[in-house]
Short mmCIF file of N, CA, C and O in Angstrom, two decimals:
data_model
loop_
_atom_site.label_atom_id
_atom_site.label_comp_id
_atom_site.label_asym_id
_atom_site.label_seq_id
_atom_site.Cartn_x
_atom_site.Cartn_y
_atom_site.Cartn_z
N MET A 1 -126.79 -88.32 -9.85
CA MET A 1 -127.11 -86.92 -9.63
C MET A 1 -126.90 -86.16 -10.93
O MET A 1 -125.80 -86.12 -11.47
N ALA A 2 -127.95 -85.54 -11.43
CA ALA A 2 -127.88 -84.82 -12.70
C ALA A 2 -126.92 -83.64 -12.66
O ALA A 2 -126.42 -83.21 -13.69
N PHE A 3 -126.64 -83.13 -11.46
CA PHE A 3 -125.77 -81.96 -11.33
C PHE A 3 -124.29 -82.30 -11.41
O PHE A 3 -123.47 -81.42 -11.60
N ALA A 4 -123.94 -83.57 -11.23
CA ALA A 4 -122.53 -83.96 -11.18
C ALA A 4 -121.82 -83.62 -12.47
O ALA A 4 -122.35 -83.79 -13.56
N GLY A 5 -120.61 -83.08 -12.32
CA GLY A 5 -119.79 -82.76 -13.48
C GLY A 5 -119.31 -81.33 -13.46
O GLY A 5 -119.43 -80.61 -12.47
N LYS A 6 -118.76 -80.92 -14.59
CA LYS A 6 -118.19 -79.58 -14.74
C LYS A 6 -119.10 -78.75 -15.65
O LYS A 6 -119.55 -79.24 -16.69
N TRP A 7 -119.33 -77.50 -15.26
CA TRP A 7 -120.22 -76.60 -15.97
C TRP A 7 -119.49 -75.28 -16.22
O TRP A 7 -118.76 -74.80 -15.36
N VAL A 8 -119.70 -74.69 -17.40
CA VAL A 8 -119.05 -73.44 -17.78
C VAL A 8 -120.12 -72.38 -18.03
O VAL A 8 -121.07 -72.60 -18.79
N LEU A 9 -119.96 -71.22 -17.39
CA LEU A 9 -120.92 -70.13 -17.55
C LEU A 9 -120.98 -69.69 -19.01
O LEU A 9 -119.96 -69.42 -19.63
N SER A 10 -122.21 -69.66 -19.55
CA SER A 10 -122.37 -69.21 -20.93
C SER A 10 -123.00 -67.82 -21.01
O SER A 10 -122.61 -67.01 -21.83
N ASN A 11 -123.99 -67.54 -20.16
CA ASN A 11 -124.58 -66.20 -20.14
C ASN A 11 -125.44 -66.00 -18.90
O ASN A 11 -125.75 -66.95 -18.18
N SER A 12 -125.81 -64.75 -18.68
CA SER A 12 -126.64 -64.37 -17.53
C SER A 12 -127.75 -63.44 -18.00
O SER A 12 -127.58 -62.70 -18.97
N GLU A 13 -128.87 -63.48 -17.27
CA GLU A 13 -130.00 -62.59 -17.56
C GLU A 13 -130.42 -61.87 -16.28
O GLU A 13 -130.60 -62.51 -15.25
N ASN A 14 -130.56 -60.56 -16.34
CA ASN A 14 -131.11 -59.73 -15.27
C ASN A 14 -130.27 -59.72 -13.99
O ASN A 14 -130.76 -59.43 -12.91
N LEU A 15 -128.98 -60.00 -14.13
CA LEU A 15 -128.10 -60.08 -12.96
C LEU A 15 -127.97 -58.73 -12.26
O LEU A 15 -127.95 -58.67 -11.02
N ASP A 16 -127.93 -57.64 -13.01
CA ASP A 16 -127.80 -56.32 -12.39
C ASP A 16 -128.97 -56.00 -11.46
O ASP A 16 -128.79 -55.34 -10.43
N ALA A 17 -130.16 -56.45 -11.80
CA ALA A 17 -131.33 -56.18 -10.95
C ALA A 17 -131.18 -56.86 -9.60
O ALA A 17 -131.50 -56.29 -8.55
N VAL A 18 -130.67 -58.09 -9.59
CA VAL A 18 -130.43 -58.81 -8.33
C VAL A 18 -129.30 -58.12 -7.56
O VAL A 18 -129.38 -57.93 -6.35
N PHE A 19 -128.25 -57.70 -8.27
CA PHE A 19 -127.16 -56.98 -7.62
C PHE A 19 -127.67 -55.69 -6.97
O PHE A 19 -127.26 -55.34 -5.87
N ASP A 20 -128.56 -54.97 -7.67
CA ASP A 20 -129.13 -53.75 -7.11
C ASP A 20 -129.90 -54.07 -5.82
O ASP A 20 -129.77 -53.36 -4.83
N ALA A 21 -130.70 -55.13 -5.85
CA ALA A 21 -131.50 -55.52 -4.68
C ALA A 21 -130.61 -55.90 -3.49
O ALA A 21 -130.99 -55.69 -2.34
N LEU A 22 -129.44 -56.44 -3.78
CA LEU A 22 -128.51 -56.86 -2.72
C LEU A 22 -127.53 -55.76 -2.32
O LEU A 22 -126.82 -55.90 -1.32
N GLY A 23 -127.47 -54.68 -3.10
CA GLY A 23 -126.50 -53.62 -2.82
C GLY A 23 -125.07 -54.05 -3.09
O GLY A 23 -124.14 -53.66 -2.38
N VAL A 24 -124.86 -54.85 -4.13
CA VAL A 24 -123.53 -55.35 -4.47
C VAL A 24 -122.67 -54.22 -5.02
O VAL A 24 -123.07 -53.52 -5.95
N PRO A 25 -121.45 -54.03 -4.47
CA PRO A 25 -120.58 -52.96 -4.96
C PRO A 25 -120.03 -53.24 -6.36
O PRO A 25 -119.99 -54.39 -6.82
N ALA A 26 -119.58 -52.19 -7.02
CA ALA A 26 -119.10 -52.27 -8.41
C ALA A 26 -117.98 -53.29 -8.58
O ALA A 26 -117.97 -54.04 -9.56
N ALA A 27 -117.03 -53.34 -7.66
CA ALA A 27 -115.89 -54.27 -7.79
C ALA A 27 -116.36 -55.72 -7.83
O ALA A 27 -115.86 -56.53 -8.60
N ALA A 28 -117.35 -56.05 -7.01
CA ALA A 28 -117.88 -57.42 -7.00
C ALA A 28 -118.68 -57.71 -8.26
O ALA A 28 -118.67 -58.83 -8.77
N ARG A 29 -119.36 -56.71 -8.79
CA ARG A 29 -120.13 -56.89 -10.03
C ARG A 29 -119.22 -57.23 -11.20
O ARG A 29 -119.57 -58.04 -12.04
N GLU A 30 -118.05 -56.61 -11.23
CA GLU A 30 -117.09 -56.90 -12.30
C GLU A 30 -116.67 -58.36 -12.27
O GLU A 30 -116.51 -58.99 -13.31
N LYS A 31 -116.50 -58.93 -11.08
CA LYS A 31 -116.10 -60.33 -10.95
C LYS A 31 -117.18 -61.27 -11.47
O LYS A 31 -116.89 -62.36 -11.93
N ALA A 32 -118.44 -60.85 -11.39
CA ALA A 32 -119.54 -61.69 -11.85
C ALA A 32 -119.50 -61.91 -13.36
O ALA A 32 -120.03 -62.90 -13.86
N GLY A 33 -118.85 -61.01 -14.09
CA GLY A 33 -118.75 -61.15 -15.53
C GLY A 33 -117.64 -62.09 -15.98
O GLY A 33 -117.53 -62.43 -17.15
N VAL A 34 -116.83 -62.54 -15.03
CA VAL A 34 -115.72 -63.45 -15.34
C VAL A 34 -116.28 -64.80 -15.75
O VAL A 34 -117.26 -65.29 -15.20
N LYS A 35 -115.66 -65.41 -16.75
CA LYS A 35 -116.07 -66.74 -17.20
C LYS A 35 -115.75 -67.74 -16.09
O LYS A 35 -114.59 -68.08 -15.87
N SER A 36 -116.75 -68.16 -15.36
CA SER A 36 -116.53 -69.08 -14.25
C SER A 36 -116.92 -70.50 -14.62
O SER A 36 -117.69 -70.74 -15.56
N THR A 37 -116.38 -71.43 -13.86
CA THR A 37 -116.76 -72.84 -14.00
C THR A 37 -117.28 -73.33 -12.66
O THR A 37 -116.88 -72.83 -11.60
N VAL A 38 -118.17 -74.28 -12.71
CA VAL A 38 -118.73 -74.90 -11.52
C VAL A 38 -118.51 -76.40 -11.65
O VAL A 38 -118.85 -76.99 -12.67
N GLU A 39 -117.93 -76.99 -10.62
CA GLU A 39 -117.77 -78.44 -10.56
C GLU A 39 -118.61 -78.95 -9.41
O GLU A 39 -118.46 -78.48 -8.28
N MET A 40 -119.50 -79.89 -9.70
CA MET A 40 -120.39 -80.42 -8.67
C MET A 40 -120.21 -81.92 -8.55
O MET A 40 -120.05 -82.62 -9.55
N SER A 41 -120.23 -82.38 -7.30
CA SER A 41 -120.13 -83.82 -7.06
C SER A 41 -120.92 -84.17 -5.80
O SER A 41 -121.29 -83.29 -5.01
N LYS A 42 -121.16 -85.45 -5.62
CA LYS A 42 -121.85 -85.95 -4.44
C LYS A 42 -121.19 -87.25 -4.04
O LYS A 42 -120.98 -88.13 -4.86
N ASN A 43 -120.84 -87.35 -2.75
CA ASN A 43 -120.24 -88.56 -2.20
C ASN A 43 -121.11 -88.98 -1.03
O ASN A 43 -121.06 -88.35 0.03
N GLY A 44 -121.91 -90.04 -1.22
CA GLY A 44 -122.88 -90.41 -0.19
C GLY A 44 -123.93 -89.33 -0.09
O GLY A 44 -124.56 -88.98 -1.07
N ASP A 45 -124.06 -88.73 1.10
CA ASP A 45 -125.03 -87.65 1.26
C ASP A 45 -124.36 -86.27 1.35
O ASP A 45 -124.99 -85.29 1.71
N VAL A 46 -123.08 -86.21 0.98
CA VAL A 46 -122.33 -84.95 1.03
C VAL A 46 -122.17 -84.39 -0.38
O VAL A 46 -121.64 -85.04 -1.28
N PHE A 47 -122.63 -83.16 -0.55
CA PHE A 47 -122.51 -82.45 -1.82
C PHE A 47 -121.28 -81.56 -1.79
O PHE A 47 -120.91 -81.04 -0.74
N ASN A 48 -120.66 -81.35 -2.95
CA ASN A 48 -119.56 -80.40 -3.07
C ASN A 48 -119.80 -79.57 -4.33
O ASN A 48 -120.09 -80.12 -5.39
N ILE A 49 -119.70 -78.25 -4.17
CA ILE A 49 -119.78 -77.32 -5.29
C ILE A 49 -118.52 -76.47 -5.26
O ILE A 49 -118.24 -75.82 -4.26
N LYS A 50 -117.77 -76.51 -6.35
CA LYS A 50 -116.57 -75.69 -6.47
C LYS A 50 -116.79 -74.70 -7.60
O LYS A 50 -117.02 -75.10 -8.74
N VAL A 51 -116.72 -73.41 -7.27
CA VAL A 51 -116.86 -72.34 -8.26
C VAL A 51 -115.48 -71.73 -8.47
O VAL A 51 -114.84 -71.30 -7.51
N SER A 52 -115.04 -71.71 -9.72
CA SER A 52 -113.70 -71.19 -10.04
C SER A 52 -113.79 -70.05 -11.02
O SER A 52 -114.49 -70.13 -12.04
N GLY A 53 -113.06 -68.98 -10.71
CA GLY A 53 -112.92 -67.83 -11.61
C GLY A 53 -111.49 -67.77 -12.08
O GLY A 53 -110.71 -68.72 -11.91
N GLU A 54 -111.11 -66.64 -12.66
CA GLU A 54 -109.75 -66.50 -13.19
C GLU A 54 -108.70 -66.50 -12.09
O GLU A 54 -107.59 -66.99 -12.28
N LYS A 55 -109.03 -65.93 -10.92
CA LYS A 55 -108.03 -65.77 -9.87
C LYS A 55 -108.35 -66.46 -8.57
O LYS A 55 -107.51 -66.52 -7.67
N LYS A 56 -109.58 -66.97 -8.40
CA LYS A 56 -109.99 -67.50 -7.11
C LYS A 56 -111.00 -68.62 -7.29
O LYS A 56 -111.75 -68.64 -8.26
N SER A 57 -111.01 -69.54 -6.32
CA SER A 57 -111.99 -70.62 -6.29
C SER A 57 -112.66 -70.64 -4.92
O SER A 57 -112.05 -70.29 -3.92
N VAL A 58 -113.91 -71.06 -4.90
CA VAL A 58 -114.66 -71.20 -3.66
C VAL A 58 -115.24 -72.61 -3.63
O VAL A 58 -115.87 -73.05 -4.60
N ASP A 59 -115.01 -73.32 -2.52
CA ASP A 59 -115.50 -74.68 -2.34
C ASP A 59 -116.62 -74.69 -1.30
O ASP A 59 -116.46 -74.13 -0.22
N GLN A 60 -117.73 -75.34 -1.62
CA GLN A 60 -118.85 -75.51 -0.68
C GLN A 60 -119.05 -77.00 -0.46
O GLN A 60 -119.15 -77.76 -1.42
N THR A 61 -119.11 -77.42 0.78
CA THR A 61 -119.43 -78.81 1.12
C THR A 61 -120.58 -78.79 2.11
O THR A 61 -120.54 -78.05 3.09
N PHE A 62 -121.61 -79.58 1.82
CA PHE A 62 -122.80 -79.55 2.68
C PHE A 62 -123.62 -80.82 2.51
O PHE A 62 -123.43 -81.59 1.56
N LYS A 63 -124.54 -81.02 3.45
CA LYS A 63 -125.55 -82.08 3.38
C LYS A 63 -126.92 -81.40 3.28
O LYS A 63 -127.12 -80.32 3.84
N LEU A 64 -127.84 -82.06 2.59
CA LEU A 64 -129.19 -81.52 2.48
C LEU A 64 -129.83 -81.39 3.86
O LEU A 64 -129.59 -82.24 4.74
N ASP A 65 -130.60 -80.35 4.04
CA ASP A 65 -131.38 -80.10 5.24
C ASP A 65 -130.55 -79.85 6.50
O ASP A 65 -131.08 -79.91 7.61
N GLU A 66 -129.24 -79.58 6.34
CA GLU A 66 -128.39 -79.26 7.48
C GLU A 66 -127.75 -77.89 7.27
O GLU A 66 -127.24 -77.61 6.18
N PRO A 67 -127.75 -77.04 8.30
CA PRO A 67 -127.13 -75.72 8.17
C PRO A 67 -125.63 -75.83 7.85
O PRO A 67 -124.96 -76.74 8.32
N PHE A 68 -125.13 -74.91 7.04
CA PHE A 68 -123.71 -74.85 6.73
C PHE A 68 -123.33 -73.40 6.47
O PHE A 68 -124.19 -72.55 6.20
N THR A 69 -122.04 -73.09 6.57
CA THR A 69 -121.55 -71.75 6.26
C THR A 69 -121.18 -71.73 4.79
O THR A 69 -120.33 -72.48 4.35
N GLU A 70 -121.85 -70.86 4.05
CA GLU A 70 -121.64 -70.75 2.61
C GLU A 70 -120.81 -69.51 2.33
O GLU A 70 -121.12 -68.42 2.81
N THR A 71 -119.74 -69.68 1.58
CA THR A 71 -118.98 -68.54 1.07
C THR A 71 -119.62 -68.20 -0.25
O THR A 71 -119.57 -68.99 -1.19
N TYR A 72 -120.27 -67.05 -0.30
CA TYR A 72 -121.08 -66.73 -1.46
C TYR A 72 -120.29 -65.95 -2.49
O TYR A 72 -119.78 -64.88 -2.24
N GLY A 73 -120.21 -66.52 -3.68
CA GLY A 73 -119.55 -65.84 -4.79
C GLY A 73 -118.05 -65.76 -4.61
O GLY A 73 -117.49 -66.14 -3.59
N LEU A 74 -117.41 -65.28 -5.62
CA LEU A 74 -115.96 -65.18 -5.61
C LEU A 74 -115.46 -63.98 -4.80
O LEU A 74 -114.27 -63.83 -4.59
N HIS A 75 -116.40 -63.14 -4.31
CA HIS A 75 -115.99 -61.99 -3.49
C HIS A 75 -115.82 -62.37 -2.03
O HIS A 75 -115.34 -61.58 -1.23
N GLY A 76 -116.23 -63.59 -1.64
CA GLY A 76 -115.92 -64.12 -0.32
C GLY A 76 -116.88 -63.80 0.80
O GLY A 76 -116.59 -64.10 1.95
N GLN A 77 -118.03 -63.21 0.53
CA GLN A 77 -119.00 -62.94 1.59
C GLN A 77 -119.58 -64.27 2.08
O GLN A 77 -119.83 -65.18 1.29
N THR A 78 -119.78 -64.40 3.40
CA THR A 78 -120.32 -65.65 3.93
C THR A 78 -121.71 -65.44 4.52
O THR A 78 -122.09 -64.32 4.87
N ARG A 79 -122.43 -66.55 4.61
CA ARG A 79 -123.74 -66.55 5.25
C ARG A 79 -124.03 -67.97 5.73
O ARG A 79 -123.43 -68.94 5.26
N GLU A 80 -124.96 -68.10 6.66
CA GLU A 80 -125.45 -69.40 7.07
C GLU A 80 -126.57 -69.77 6.12
O GLU A 80 -127.41 -68.93 5.78
N ALA A 81 -126.59 -71.02 5.67
CA ALA A 81 -127.56 -71.44 4.67
C ALA A 81 -127.98 -72.89 4.90
O ALA A 81 -127.34 -73.63 5.66
N VAL A 82 -129.05 -73.28 4.22
CA VAL A 82 -129.53 -74.66 4.21
C VAL A 82 -129.87 -75.01 2.76
O VAL A 82 -130.51 -74.23 2.06
N ALA A 83 -129.43 -76.20 2.33
CA ALA A 83 -129.73 -76.69 0.99
C ALA A 83 -130.82 -77.76 1.08
O ALA A 83 -130.81 -78.58 2.00
N THR A 84 -131.74 -77.74 0.13
CA THR A 84 -132.80 -78.73 0.07
C THR A 84 -132.99 -79.21 -1.36
O THR A 84 -132.55 -78.56 -2.31
N ASN A 85 -133.63 -80.36 -1.50
CA ASN A 85 -134.02 -80.88 -2.81
C ASN A 85 -135.51 -80.62 -2.94
O ASN A 85 -136.30 -81.18 -2.19
N GLU A 86 -135.87 -79.77 -3.88
CA GLU A 86 -137.28 -79.44 -4.09
C GLU A 86 -137.66 -79.82 -5.51
O GLU A 86 -137.36 -79.11 -6.46
N GLY A 87 -138.26 -81.00 -5.65
CA GLY A 87 -138.69 -81.47 -6.96
C GLY A 87 -137.55 -81.67 -7.95
O GLY A 87 -137.69 -81.34 -9.12
N GLY A 88 -136.40 -82.16 -7.47
CA GLY A 88 -135.25 -82.38 -8.33
C GLY A 88 -134.38 -81.16 -8.52
O GLY A 88 -133.38 -81.21 -9.23
N LYS A 89 -134.75 -80.04 -7.90
CA LYS A 89 -133.95 -78.82 -7.95
C LYS A 89 -133.17 -78.69 -6.64
O LYS A 89 -133.71 -78.99 -5.57
N LEU A 90 -131.94 -78.23 -6.73
CA LEU A 90 -131.13 -77.97 -5.55
C LEU A 90 -131.34 -76.51 -5.16
O LEU A 90 -131.02 -75.61 -5.93
N VAL A 91 -131.91 -76.29 -3.98
CA VAL A 91 -132.26 -74.95 -3.52
C VAL A 91 -131.43 -74.62 -2.29
O VAL A 91 -131.43 -75.38 -1.32
N ILE A 92 -130.74 -73.47 -2.32
CA ILE A 92 -129.95 -73.02 -1.19
C ILE A 92 -130.52 -71.69 -0.73
O ILE A 92 -130.63 -70.74 -1.51
N LYS A 93 -130.89 -71.63 0.57
CA LYS A 93 -131.49 -70.43 1.15
C LYS A 93 -130.67 -70.00 2.36
O LYS A 93 -130.26 -70.83 3.17
N GLY A 94 -130.48 -68.69 2.49
CA GLY A 94 -129.84 -68.14 3.68
C GLY A 94 -130.78 -68.25 4.86
O GLY A 94 -132.00 -68.27 4.71
N THR A 95 -130.20 -68.31 6.07
CA THR A 95 -131.02 -68.46 7.27
C THR A 95 -130.96 -67.24 8.18
O THR A 95 -131.62 -67.22 9.21
N GLY A 96 -130.18 -66.22 7.83
CA GLY A 96 -130.06 -65.04 8.67
C GLY A 96 -131.01 -63.94 8.24
O GLY A 96 -131.94 -64.16 7.48
N SER A 97 -130.73 -62.71 8.72
CA SER A 97 -131.63 -61.60 8.45
C SER A 97 -131.01 -60.52 7.56
O SER A 97 -131.65 -59.52 7.25
N GLY A 98 -129.76 -60.70 7.12
CA GLY A 98 -129.11 -59.72 6.25
C GLY A 98 -129.59 -59.83 4.81
O GLY A 98 -130.30 -60.78 4.45
N LYS A 99 -129.20 -58.87 3.98
CA LYS A 99 -129.61 -58.87 2.58
C LYS A 99 -129.17 -60.14 1.86
O LYS A 99 -129.94 -60.76 1.14
N ILE A 100 -127.92 -60.55 2.05
CA ILE A 100 -127.41 -61.74 1.36
C ILE A 100 -128.15 -63.00 1.83
O ILE A 100 -128.30 -63.97 1.10
N ASP A 101 -128.67 -62.96 3.07
CA ASP A 101 -129.40 -64.11 3.62
C ASP A 101 -130.75 -64.29 2.94
O ASP A 101 -131.33 -65.37 2.97
N GLN A 102 -131.28 -63.24 2.34
CA GLN A 102 -132.57 -63.31 1.67
C GLN A 102 -132.48 -63.93 0.28
O GLN A 102 -133.48 -64.29 -0.33
N LEU A 103 -131.26 -64.06 -0.22
CA LEU A 103 -131.05 -64.61 -1.56
C LEU A 103 -131.34 -66.11 -1.59
O LEU A 103 -130.88 -66.86 -0.74
N VAL A 104 -132.13 -66.52 -2.58
CA VAL A 104 -132.43 -67.94 -2.80
C VAL A 104 -131.78 -68.33 -4.11
O VAL A 104 -131.98 -67.69 -5.15
N GLU A 105 -130.99 -69.41 -4.07
CA GLU A 105 -130.28 -69.90 -5.25
C GLU A 105 -130.87 -71.27 -5.62
O GLU A 105 -130.85 -72.18 -4.82
N THR A 106 -131.43 -71.37 -6.82
CA THR A 106 -132.07 -72.61 -7.27
C THR A 106 -131.32 -73.13 -8.49
O THR A 106 -131.19 -72.43 -9.49
N ARG A 107 -130.84 -74.38 -8.40
CA ARG A 107 -130.12 -75.01 -9.51
C ARG A 107 -130.99 -76.13 -10.08
O ARG A 107 -131.52 -76.95 -9.35
N GLU A 108 -131.09 -76.12 -11.42
CA GLU A 108 -131.81 -77.20 -12.10
C GLU A 108 -131.08 -77.52 -13.39
O GLU A 108 -130.38 -76.69 -13.96
N VAL A 109 -131.22 -78.76 -13.83
CA VAL A 109 -130.58 -79.20 -15.07
C VAL A 109 -131.64 -79.46 -16.12
O VAL A 109 -132.65 -80.12 -15.85
N SER A 110 -131.40 -78.92 -17.32
CA SER A 110 -132.26 -79.14 -18.46
C SER A 110 -131.36 -79.53 -19.63
O SER A 110 -130.63 -78.69 -20.15
N GLY A 111 -131.38 -80.81 -19.99
CA GLY A 111 -130.49 -81.29 -21.05
C GLY A 111 -129.05 -81.16 -20.61
O GLY A 111 -128.66 -81.62 -19.55
N ASN A 112 -128.24 -80.47 -21.42
CA ASN A 112 -126.83 -80.26 -21.10
C ASN A 112 -126.59 -78.86 -20.55
O ASN A 112 -125.51 -78.29 -20.71
N GLN A 113 -127.60 -78.28 -19.91
CA GLN A 113 -127.46 -76.95 -19.35
C GLN A 113 -127.95 -76.93 -17.90
O GLN A 113 -128.98 -77.54 -17.58
N MET A 114 -127.16 -76.27 -17.04
CA MET A 114 -127.59 -76.04 -15.67
C MET A 114 -128.03 -74.58 -15.59
O MET A 114 -127.31 -73.68 -16.02
N ILE A 115 -129.23 -74.38 -15.05
CA ILE A 115 -129.77 -73.03 -14.89
C ILE A 115 -129.79 -72.71 -13.41
O ILE A 115 -130.36 -73.45 -12.60
N VAL A 116 -129.14 -71.62 -13.06
CA VAL A 116 -129.09 -71.17 -11.67
C VAL A 116 -129.93 -69.90 -11.59
O VAL A 116 -129.61 -68.89 -12.22
N THR A 117 -131.03 -69.98 -10.84
CA THR A 117 -131.91 -68.83 -10.66
C THR A 117 -131.61 -68.21 -9.30
O THR A 117 -131.61 -68.90 -8.29
N LEU A 118 -131.34 -66.92 -9.30
CA LEU A 118 -131.06 -66.16 -8.08
C LEU A 118 -132.25 -65.25 -7.83
O LEU A 118 -132.62 -64.46 -8.71
N THR A 119 -132.87 -65.36 -6.65
CA THR A 119 -134.06 -64.57 -6.35
C THR A 119 -133.89 -63.87 -5.00
O THR A 119 -133.48 -64.49 -4.03
N VAL A 120 -134.21 -62.59 -4.98
CA VAL A 120 -134.21 -61.81 -3.74
C VAL A 120 -135.26 -60.73 -3.85
O VAL A 120 -135.34 -60.02 -4.86
N GLY A 121 -136.14 -60.64 -2.83
CA GLY A 121 -137.13 -59.57 -2.80
C GLY A 121 -137.99 -59.46 -4.04
O GLY A 121 -138.28 -58.36 -4.49
N GLY A 122 -138.38 -60.57 -4.64
CA GLY A 122 -139.23 -60.53 -5.83
C GLY A 122 -138.50 -60.26 -7.13
O GLY A 122 -139.11 -60.17 -8.19
N VAL A 123 -137.17 -60.13 -7.07
CA VAL A 123 -136.36 -59.90 -8.28
C VAL A 123 -135.57 -61.17 -8.56
O VAL A 123 -135.01 -61.78 -7.65
N SER A 124 -135.54 -61.60 -9.83
CA SER A 124 -134.83 -62.82 -10.20
C SER A 124 -133.85 -62.59 -11.34
O SER A 124 -134.07 -61.72 -12.19
N ALA A 125 -132.79 -63.39 -11.32
CA ALA A 125 -131.82 -63.42 -12.41
C ALA A 125 -131.54 -64.88 -12.72
O ALA A 125 -131.77 -65.75 -11.88
N LYS A 126 -131.06 -65.13 -13.92
CA LYS A 126 -130.69 -66.49 -14.29
C LYS A 126 -129.28 -66.50 -14.82
O LYS A 126 -128.87 -65.60 -15.55
N ARG A 127 -128.55 -67.56 -14.45
CA ARG A 127 -127.21 -67.79 -14.99
C ARG A 127 -127.25 -69.16 -15.66
O ARG A 127 -127.75 -70.13 -15.08
N PHE A 128 -126.75 -69.24 -16.87
CA PHE A 128 -126.80 -70.46 -17.66
C PHE A 128 -125.40 -71.03 -17.80
O PHE A 128 -124.47 -70.33 -18.21
N TYR A 129 -125.27 -72.30 -17.46
CA TYR A 129 -123.99 -73.01 -17.53
C TYR A 129 -124.13 -74.19 -18.47
O TYR A 129 -125.11 -74.94 -18.38
N ASP A 130 -123.18 -74.37 -19.38
CA ASP A 130 -123.17 -75.49 -20.28
C ASP A 130 -122.28 -76.59 -19.72
O ASP A 130 -121.22 -76.30 -19.15
N ARG A 131 -122.70 -77.84 -19.90
CA ARG A 131 -121.90 -78.96 -19.44
C ARG A 131 -120.60 -79.00 -20.22
O ARG A 131 -120.60 -78.91 -21.45
N ALA A 132 -119.49 -79.10 -19.50
CA ALA A 132 -118.17 -79.11 -20.16
C ALA A 132 -117.83 -80.50 -20.66
O ALA A 132 -118.32 -81.49 -20.18
#
């Protein structure tokens, strides 16, 4: 799995536009600027994504094509979601009707960089993580 390993956030593009579309409060926006790390692994058909910030970590465990409860971001908001493999990209989509449920998170690896594209309502942002 190309995603396996530890990744360190290097920069973000257009994140405020996605935050505006989601109605993210100022306190949560500040946390997005924290230098976070992502650790990804796969054991059989079970994926694990651990996102760690300065003060908090969030662990996600899921199987492809099966609904799971996702704790989104370090601010702790949850949603029901489904992860799929679309052409070698890991795509996580919310399944409800709230604003956070409309967010689509697409992870892809290019060389030693993982690019996470966040899309909601026609607005996209990218977060770039370097392999640690």
